[in-house]
């Protein structure tokens, strides 16, 4: 175990931004905050490694694409982007963030989806929806869902619907990440430091997030230098990556930390998305190392000559030397960075490692 002093000596200060150097509005710039997502890496970290290892016009691949940070930043940099994820909701996020939007058509959609004033209450379509939303909030969400049909950008509005549903759940305001059970009465709110009541309506969120989404997609349209991105839905252990890839930039799930399907259960329920929980890596420790190395092995096989695999991870169990070796990768550099975690109620210091790897020479020879 390294001491904190030894750890600080190893830290890459250029990649360890403080809140003042990299405020939240920069970390969540344009489409990066279309919808909250736990376990995202900061776009500026991706940006730094794209500058070092990617080339405009070439391909960047993220097999654990999550909310699409790599894809968005690759497009902003001018590279083509491809990714995959086992969660259908994450794939939706990645596609929506990297899609192109025409301002006039967006405007026509805005008229079509504008929430109604008095929405009649309805029977809950599933037990989850019936227990996690007040009747009025659920009616407003279902009404908005109906209005999405026939619009030009239904997926964008599905993400807005999900974001509003997340905010409108019967959850305590300070407990939106993983609320354990619905709350129906008043409670002491740690976030607002007063007594709060659960939310009863959804339209105020829908209106706010519709405007916010339009602003964000147009802001991204102004800065992106490439508009080629594709997102595959599936298990990265068996999906073939595109070829040839210049740079693989990814952050794998970590065992037992976040359940990536459960995190967005409200979206799966409202949108009727297919769940593939059993294929999610990291739901337990068993099979974790084999699973991640299978994915990285496939990624290595898709690399163009000179290509790199960059893995962002908090490797406190020391698993990644073995994982990289089993994937036929050779570690070139291990960068430690301090992660600024100002959001949420998480305590304590947090460090993250960026592993820069290239195909192992021995393995390459054996295949030739
Ligand atoms: C740490 S997150 C990636 C976050 C991403 N870097 C971002 O900034 O949004 C890991 C992702 O791996 C996905 N995942 C887990 N098992 C997978 C599998 N077998 N195939 C593909 N993706 C998988 C999870 O759904 C999750 O979105």
Short mmCIF file of C-alpha atoms and ligand atoms in Angstrom, two decimals:
data_model
loop_
_atom_site.label_atom_id
_atom_site.label_comp_id
_atom_site.label_asym_id
_atom_site.label_seq_id
_atom_site.Cartn_x
_atom_site.Cartn_y
_atom_site.Cartn_z
CA UNK A 1 0.00 0.00 0.00
CA UNK A 2 1.47 3.37 -1.01
CA UNK A 3 1.48 6.24 1.48
CA UNK A 4 -0.45 9.38 0.59
CA UNK A 5 2.83 11.35 0.26
CA UNK A 6 4.22 8.78 -2.18
CA UNK A 7 0.96 8.84 -4.12
CA UNK A 8 0.96 12.64 -4.41
CA UNK A 9 4.48 12.50 -5.83
CA UNK A 10 3.24 10.30 -8.66
CA UNK A 11 0.24 12.43 -9.53
CA UNK A 12 0.04 14.08 -12.93
CA UNK A 13 -0.80 17.64 -11.93
CA UNK A 14 -1.72 18.67 -15.47
CA UNK A 15 -4.54 16.15 -15.42
CA UNK A 16 -5.61 16.77 -11.81
CA UNK A 17 -7.82 19.81 -12.13
CA UNK A 18 -9.16 21.69 -9.14
CA UNK A 19 -12.71 23.08 -9.08
CA UNK A 20 -11.36 26.55 -9.94
CA UNK A 21 -9.35 25.25 -12.92
CA UNK A 22 -12.13 23.08 -14.24
CA UNK A 23 -15.52 24.20 -12.87
CA UNK A 24 -18.59 22.02 -13.15
CA UNK A 25 -20.04 24.02 -16.06
CA UNK A 26 -16.94 23.07 -18.13
CA UNK A 27 -17.07 19.41 -17.10
CA UNK A 28 -20.72 19.31 -18.12
CA UNK A 29 -20.42 21.50 -21.21
CA UNK A 30 -22.88 21.19 -24.12
CA UNK A 31 -24.24 17.65 -24.60
CA UNK A 32 -22.24 16.15 -21.71
CA UNK A 33 -25.10 17.09 -19.36
CA UNK A 34 -28.08 16.08 -21.49
CA UNK A 35 -28.79 13.55 -18.76
CA UNK A 36 -27.01 12.77 -15.45
CA UNK A 37 -24.84 9.65 -15.46
CA UNK A 38 -22.82 8.14 -12.60
CA UNK A 39 -19.36 6.92 -13.51
CA UNK A 40 -18.57 9.30 -16.38
CA UNK A 41 -15.05 10.48 -17.05
CA UNK A 42 -14.41 14.19 -17.47
CA UNK A 43 -14.41 15.29 -21.12
CA UNK A 44 -11.17 17.23 -20.60
CA UNK A 45 -9.33 14.00 -19.76
CA UNK A 46 -10.46 12.45 -23.05
CA UNK A 47 -9.56 15.65 -24.85
CA UNK A 48 -5.98 15.52 -23.47
CA UNK A 49 -5.42 11.96 -24.67
CA UNK A 50 -7.04 12.57 -28.06
CA UNK A 51 -4.54 15.38 -28.60
CA UNK A 52 -1.69 13.01 -27.71
CA UNK A 53 -2.72 9.89 -29.61
CA UNK A 54 -5.56 10.49 -32.12
CA UNK A 55 -5.59 12.03 -35.58
CA UNK A 56 -8.43 14.00 -37.20
CA UNK A 57 -10.37 11.89 -39.68
CA UNK A 58 -9.26 8.59 -38.10
CA UNK A 59 -11.30 6.29 -35.89
CA UNK A 60 -11.63 6.26 -32.07
CA UNK A 61 -13.35 3.24 -30.41
CA UNK A 62 -14.86 2.97 -26.93
CA UNK A 63 -16.11 -0.55 -26.09
CA UNK A 64 -17.60 0.63 -22.74
CA UNK A 65 -19.08 3.80 -24.20
CA UNK A 66 -21.42 4.63 -21.27
CA UNK A 67 -22.92 8.07 -21.74
CA UNK A 68 -20.77 8.68 -24.84
CA UNK A 69 -18.05 11.00 -23.49
CA UNK A 70 -15.33 9.53 -25.74
CA UNK A 71 -17.57 9.68 -28.80
CA UNK A 72 -18.58 13.30 -28.26
CA UNK A 73 -15.02 14.42 -27.62
CA UNK A 74 -13.68 12.44 -30.60
CA UNK A 75 -16.17 14.25 -32.84
CA UNK A 76 -15.27 17.61 -31.29
CA UNK A 77 -11.60 16.85 -31.99
CA UNK A 78 -12.38 15.93 -35.61
CA UNK A 79 -12.08 12.15 -35.39
CA UNK A 80 -14.69 9.54 -36.33
CA UNK A 81 -16.16 7.79 -33.33
CA UNK A 82 -17.63 4.38 -32.58
CA UNK A 83 -18.67 2.75 -29.34
CA UNK A 84 -20.75 0.05 -27.81
CA UNK A 85 -22.53 -0.50 -24.52
CA UNK A 86 -24.60 -3.28 -22.99
CA UNK A 87 -27.17 -0.81 -21.62
CA UNK A 88 -29.80 0.23 -24.18
CA UNK A 89 -30.30 3.52 -22.35
CA UNK A 90 -26.59 4.37 -22.51
CA UNK A 91 -26.65 3.62 -26.25
CA UNK A 92 -29.60 5.97 -26.62
CA UNK A 93 -27.62 8.68 -24.78
CA UNK A 94 -24.57 8.18 -27.00
CA UNK A 95 -26.64 8.32 -30.21
CA UNK A 96 -28.58 11.39 -29.13
CA UNK A 97 -25.45 13.28 -28.10
CA UNK A 98 -23.64 12.61 -31.36
CA UNK A 99 -26.64 13.06 -33.71
CA UNK A 100 -27.04 16.12 -35.94
CA UNK A 101 -29.98 18.48 -35.48
CA UNK A 102 -31.40 21.03 -37.86
CA UNK A 103 -32.53 24.18 -35.98
CA UNK A 104 -35.76 24.70 -38.01
CA UNK A 105 -36.81 21.09 -37.51
CA UNK A 106 -36.04 21.33 -33.79
CA UNK A 107 -38.36 24.31 -33.63
CA UNK A 108 -41.19 22.38 -35.30
CA UNK A 109 -40.66 19.56 -32.80
CA UNK A 110 -40.86 22.04 -29.93
CA UNK A 111 -44.38 22.99 -30.96
CA UNK A 112 -45.43 19.32 -31.24
CA UNK A 113 -44.13 18.29 -27.82
CA UNK A 114 -45.14 21.36 -25.82
CA UNK A 115 -46.67 19.92 -22.60
CA UNK A 116 -50.46 20.30 -22.11
CA UNK A 117 -51.86 22.29 -19.15
CA UNK A 118 -54.47 19.92 -17.69
CA UNK A 119 -53.51 16.32 -18.21
CA UNK A 120 -56.04 13.61 -17.24
CA UNK A 121 -54.71 10.99 -14.82
CA UNK A 122 -54.13 7.47 -16.11
CA UNK A 123 -53.61 3.99 -14.83
CA UNK A 124 -49.93 3.22 -14.24
CA UNK A 125 -48.57 1.00 -17.03
CA UNK A 126 -46.29 -0.91 -14.61
CA UNK A 127 -45.94 -1.41 -10.83
CA UNK A 128 -42.62 0.53 -10.87
CA UNK A 129 -44.22 3.58 -12.52
CA UNK A 130 -47.22 3.37 -10.18
CA UNK A 131 -45.10 3.38 -7.04
CA UNK A 132 -42.33 5.85 -7.96
CA UNK A 133 -44.42 8.75 -9.31
CA UNK A 134 -47.25 10.86 -7.95
CA UNK A 135 -50.39 10.39 -10.14
CA UNK A 136 -50.15 13.86 -11.69
CA UNK A 137 -46.41 13.54 -12.45
CA UNK A 138 -46.95 10.16 -14.11
CA UNK A 139 -49.85 11.49 -16.21
CA UNK A 140 -47.69 14.39 -17.45
CA UNK A 141 -44.79 12.08 -18.30
CA UNK A 142 -47.05 9.67 -20.20
CA UNK A 143 -48.69 12.55 -22.06
CA UNK A 144 -45.26 13.84 -23.13
CA UNK A 145 -44.27 10.31 -24.18
CA UNK A 146 -47.33 10.21 -26.49
CA UNK A 147 -46.42 13.58 -28.01
CA UNK A 148 -42.93 12.33 -28.96
CA UNK A 149 -44.40 9.98 -31.58
CA UNK A 150 -44.27 11.63 -34.98
CA UNK A 151 -41.58 14.18 -34.11
CA UNK A 152 -38.39 14.47 -36.18
CA UNK A 153 -36.04 13.78 -33.23
CA UNK A 154 -37.92 11.29 -31.02
CA UNK A 155 -34.74 10.00 -29.35
CA UNK A 156 -33.73 13.47 -28.18
CA UNK A 157 -37.15 13.91 -26.53
CA UNK A 158 -36.90 10.40 -25.02
CA UNK A 159 -33.73 11.51 -23.25
CA UNK A 160 -35.49 14.69 -22.07
CA UNK A 161 -38.43 12.56 -20.86
CA UNK A 162 -36.02 10.33 -18.91
CA UNK A 163 -34.26 13.29 -17.34
CA UNK A 164 -37.58 14.77 -16.24
CA UNK A 165 -38.69 11.39 -14.89
CA UNK A 166 -35.49 11.13 -12.86
CA UNK A 167 -36.22 14.52 -11.26
CA UNK A 168 -39.93 13.81 -10.77
CA UNK A 169 -39.53 10.49 -8.94
CA UNK A 170 -40.78 10.19 -5.37
CA UNK A 171 -37.17 10.33 -4.20
CA UNK A 172 -35.52 12.49 -1.59
CA UNK A 173 -33.77 15.45 -3.27
CA UNK A 174 -30.40 14.44 -1.85
CA UNK A 175 -30.79 10.82 -2.90
CA UNK A 176 -31.40 10.91 -6.65
CA UNK A 177 -28.54 8.54 -7.57
CA UNK A 178 -29.81 5.38 -5.87
CA UNK A 179 -33.06 6.04 -3.99
CA UNK A 180 -33.95 2.94 -1.96
CA UNK A 181 -37.73 3.40 -1.68
CA UNK A 182 -40.36 5.95 -2.74
CA UNK A 183 -40.99 8.75 -0.22
CA UNK A 184 -44.57 10.00 0.19
CA UNK A 185 -44.49 12.48 3.05
CA UNK A 186 -42.37 15.42 4.25
CA UNK A 187 -38.72 14.71 5.09
CA UNK A 188 -35.61 16.56 6.28
CA UNK A 189 -33.63 17.40 3.15
CA UNK A 190 -29.81 17.44 3.48
CA UNK A 191 -29.49 19.13 0.10
CA UNK A 192 -31.79 22.09 0.73
CA UNK A 193 -31.32 22.16 4.55
CA UNK A 194 -35.04 22.33 5.25
CA UNK A 195 -38.12 20.15 5.27
CA UNK A 196 -39.03 19.16 1.71
CA UNK A 197 -41.97 17.38 0.11
CA UNK A 198 -41.76 14.86 -2.71
CA UNK A 199 -42.41 16.19 -6.20
CA UNK A 200 -45.98 15.97 -7.50
CA UNK A 201 -45.64 17.20 -11.07
CA UNK A 202 -43.36 16.63 -14.06
CA UNK A 203 -44.23 19.41 -16.51
CA UNK A 204 -41.95 21.99 -14.86
CA UNK A 205 -39.01 19.62 -15.44
CA UNK A 206 -40.11 18.76 -18.97
CA UNK A 207 -40.28 22.44 -19.94
CA UNK A 208 -36.91 23.21 -18.34
CA UNK A 209 -35.11 20.21 -19.86
CA UNK A 210 -36.60 20.66 -23.35
CA UNK A 211 -35.12 24.18 -23.48
CA UNK A 212 -31.84 22.99 -21.98
CA UNK A 213 -31.53 20.10 -24.46
CA UNK A 214 -32.07 22.37 -27.47
CA UNK A 215 -29.45 24.82 -26.21
CA UNK A 216 -26.96 22.00 -25.60
CA UNK A 217 -27.28 20.20 -28.94
CA UNK A 218 -26.94 23.50 -30.83
CA UNK A 219 -23.91 24.44 -28.74
CA UNK A 220 -22.25 21.14 -29.60
CA UNK A 221 -23.11 21.59 -33.31
CA UNK A 222 -21.04 24.79 -33.22
CA UNK A 223 -17.88 23.12 -31.89
CA UNK A 224 -17.83 19.65 -33.43
CA UNK A 225 -15.42 19.06 -36.30
CA UNK A 226 -16.65 15.62 -37.36
CA UNK A 227 -20.19 14.26 -37.40
CA UNK A 228 -19.47 10.57 -37.89
CA UNK A 229 -20.39 8.43 -34.90
CA UNK A 230 -21.96 5.01 -34.43
CA UNK A 231 -23.13 3.24 -31.29
CA UNK A 232 -23.70 -0.52 -31.11
CA UNK A 233 -25.88 -2.09 -28.46
CA UNK A 234 -24.41 -5.30 -27.09
CA UNK A 235 -21.81 -7.18 -25.11
CA UNK A 236 -18.32 -5.90 -25.95
CA UNK A 237 -16.91 -9.36 -25.22
CA UNK A 238 -18.52 -10.68 -28.39
CA UNK A 239 -19.06 -7.63 -30.61
CA UNK A 240 -16.52 -7.00 -33.35
CA UNK A 241 -15.05 -3.49 -33.17
CA UNK A 242 -14.76 -1.47 -36.37
CA UNK A 243 -11.36 -1.52 -38.10
CA UNK A 244 -8.77 0.05 -38.24
CA UNK A 245 -8.88 1.97 -34.99
CA UNK A 246 -6.27 4.63 -34.14
CA UNK A 247 -7.15 4.98 -30.51
CA UNK A 248 -9.16 3.01 -27.98
CA UNK A 249 -10.20 5.26 -25.11
CA UNK A 250 -12.35 3.65 -22.47
CA UNK A 251 -13.27 3.31 -18.80
CA UNK A 252 -14.46 -0.19 -17.90
CA UNK A 253 -16.99 -0.79 -15.13
CA UNK A 254 -15.45 -1.71 -11.78
CA UNK A 255 -16.63 -4.75 -9.79
CA UNK A 256 -19.59 -4.10 -7.51
CA UNK A 257 -19.52 -0.30 -7.80
CA UNK A 258 -22.39 0.78 -10.03
CA UNK A 259 -25.29 -1.18 -11.49
CA UNK A 260 -25.54 0.43 -14.91
CA UNK A 261 -29.02 -0.88 -15.70
CA UNK A 262 -30.53 -0.11 -12.30
CA UNK A 263 -29.08 3.42 -12.39
CA UNK A 264 -31.58 4.33 -15.15
CA UNK A 265 -34.43 1.99 -14.24
CA UNK A 266 -37.01 4.81 -14.69
CA UNK A 267 -35.93 5.22 -18.32
CA UNK A 268 -36.07 1.48 -19.03
CA UNK A 269 -39.60 1.43 -17.57
CA UNK A 270 -40.91 4.50 -19.39
CA UNK A 271 -39.30 3.80 -22.74
CA UNK A 272 -39.78 0.01 -22.73
CA UNK A 273 -36.08 -0.61 -23.40
CA UNK A 274 -34.62 -4.11 -23.46
CA UNK A 275 -32.58 -4.99 -20.32
CA UNK A 276 -29.45 -7.11 -20.63
CA UNK A 277 -28.37 -7.17 -16.98
CA UNK A 278 -26.76 -10.63 -17.13
CA UNK A 279 -24.31 -9.45 -19.78
CA UNK A 280 -23.17 -6.47 -17.71
CA UNK A 281 -19.54 -6.82 -16.57
CA UNK A 282 -18.80 -5.75 -12.99
CA UNK A 283 -22.02 -6.93 -11.35
CA UNK A 284 -19.71 -9.13 -9.30
CA UNK A 285 -16.02 -9.97 -9.07
CA UNK A 286 -16.39 -13.42 -10.64
CA UNK A 287 -15.42 -13.33 -14.31
CA UNK A 288 -14.51 -9.63 -14.12
CA UNK A 289 -10.84 -9.90 -15.16
CA UNK A 290 -11.60 -12.41 -17.94
CA UNK A 291 -14.47 -10.22 -19.21
CA UNK A 292 -12.49 -6.96 -19.37
CA UNK A 293 -9.45 -8.66 -20.93
CA UNK A 294 -11.65 -10.27 -23.62
CA UNK A 295 -12.97 -6.82 -24.50
CA UNK A 296 -9.49 -5.24 -24.55
CA UNK A 297 -8.12 -8.17 -26.55
CA UNK A 298 -10.74 -7.52 -29.25
CA UNK A 299 -9.94 -3.81 -29.17
CA UNK A 300 -6.22 -4.58 -29.56
CA UNK A 301 -7.03 -6.71 -32.62
CA UNK A 302 -8.69 -3.71 -34.28
CA UNK A 303 -5.75 -1.32 -33.78
CA UNK A 304 -4.00 0.29 -36.73
CA UNK A 305 -0.17 0.16 -36.55
CA UNK A 306 1.00 2.57 -33.84
CA UNK A 307 -2.44 2.60 -32.19
CA UNK A 308 -2.91 2.80 -28.43
CA UNK A 309 -5.38 1.50 -25.88
CA UNK A 310 -6.09 3.92 -23.03
CA UNK A 311 -7.91 2.63 -19.99
CA UNK A 312 -9.16 4.93 -17.22
CA UNK A 313 -9.69 3.05 -13.98
CA UNK A 314 -9.47 3.19 -10.20
CA UNK A 315 -7.41 0.01 -9.88
CA UNK A 316 -7.36 -0.28 -6.11
CA UNK A 317 -7.46 -4.08 -6.27
CA UNK A 318 -4.42 -4.11 -8.60
CA UNK A 319 -6.19 -6.14 -11.30
CA UNK A 320 -5.08 -4.29 -14.39
CA UNK A 321 -1.50 -5.54 -14.83
CA UNK A 322 -2.98 -9.03 -15.27
CA UNK A 323 -5.91 -7.82 -17.39
CA UNK A 324 -3.65 -5.98 -19.83
CA UNK A 325 -1.22 -8.90 -20.12
CA UNK A 326 -4.08 -11.34 -20.80
CA UNK A 327 -5.34 -8.96 -23.51
CA UNK A 328 -1.94 -9.01 -25.26
CA UNK A 329 -1.20 -5.43 -24.22
CA UNK A 330 1.98 -3.90 -22.87
CA UNK A 331 1.75 -1.04 -20.37
CA UNK A 332 3.67 2.00 -21.63
CA UNK A 333 2.65 4.53 -19.03
CA UNK A 334 0.56 4.69 -15.86
CA UNK A 335 -0.67 8.20 -15.04
CA UNK A 336 -2.26 8.84 -11.64
CA UNK A 337 -4.63 11.75 -11.34
CA UNK A 338 -6.51 13.23 -8.43
CA UNK A 339 -10.25 13.35 -9.07
CA UNK A 340 -12.14 16.41 -7.91
CA UNK A 341 -15.46 15.07 -6.58
CA UNK A 342 -17.37 18.14 -5.56
CA UNK A 343 -20.73 16.82 -6.67
CA UNK A 344 -22.94 14.49 -4.60
CA UNK A 345 -22.33 13.63 -0.96
CA UNK A 346 -19.32 11.37 -1.53
CA UNK A 347 -16.50 11.82 0.92
CA UNK A 348 -12.78 11.22 0.80
CA UNK A 349 -9.94 11.51 -1.66
CA UNK A 350 -10.28 9.70 -4.95
CA UNK A 351 -7.53 8.84 -7.41
CA UNK A 352 -7.88 7.48 -10.90
CA UNK A 353 -5.29 5.87 -13.12
CA UNK A 354 -4.89 6.27 -16.84
CA UNK A 355 -3.17 3.24 -18.35
CA UNK A 356 -1.58 3.78 -21.74
CA UNK A 357 -0.97 0.46 -23.50
CA UNK A 358 0.24 -0.81 -26.86
CA UNK A 359 0.14 -4.31 -28.36
CA UNK A 360 2.70 -6.57 -26.65
CA UNK A 361 5.59 -7.38 -28.96
CA UNK A 362 5.66 -11.07 -28.10
CA UNK A 363 1.98 -11.52 -28.87
CA UNK A 364 2.24 -9.63 -32.17
CA UNK A 365 5.15 -11.89 -33.28
CA UNK A 366 3.26 -15.04 -32.34
CA UNK A 367 0.40 -14.03 -34.65
CA UNK A 368 2.54 -12.99 -37.61
C1 LIG B 1 -17.50 3.31 -16.34
S1 LIG B 1 -18.83 3.21 -17.44
C2 LIG B 1 -18.25 4.08 -18.86
C3 LIG B 1 -18.51 5.55 -18.73
C4 LIG B 1 -18.07 6.35 -19.91
N1 LIG B 1 -16.64 6.46 -20.00
C5 LIG B 1 -18.68 7.74 -19.84
O1 LIG B 1 -17.91 8.74 -19.69
O2 LIG B 1 -19.89 7.88 -19.87
C6 LIG B 1 -18.76 1.54 -17.96
C7 LIG B 1 -19.83 1.14 -18.98
O3 LIG B 1 -19.59 -0.23 -19.36
C8 LIG B 1 -20.86 -0.77 -19.73
N2 LIG B 1 -20.75 -2.24 -19.77
C9 LIG B 1 -20.75 -3.13 -18.75
N3 LIG B 1 -20.63 -4.38 -19.22
C10 LIG B 1 -20.54 -4.28 -20.57
C11 LIG B 1 -20.41 -5.25 -21.62
N4 LIG B 1 -20.35 -6.55 -21.37
N5 LIG B 1 -20.32 -4.79 -22.90
C12 LIG B 1 -20.40 -3.44 -23.16
N6 LIG B 1 -20.56 -2.51 -22.21
C13 LIG B 1 -20.62 -2.92 -20.94
C14 LIG B 1 -21.80 -0.23 -18.66
O4 LIG B 1 -23.14 -0.27 -19.10
C15 LIG B 1 -21.27 1.19 -18.48
O5 LIG B 1 -21.99 2.10 -19.26
#
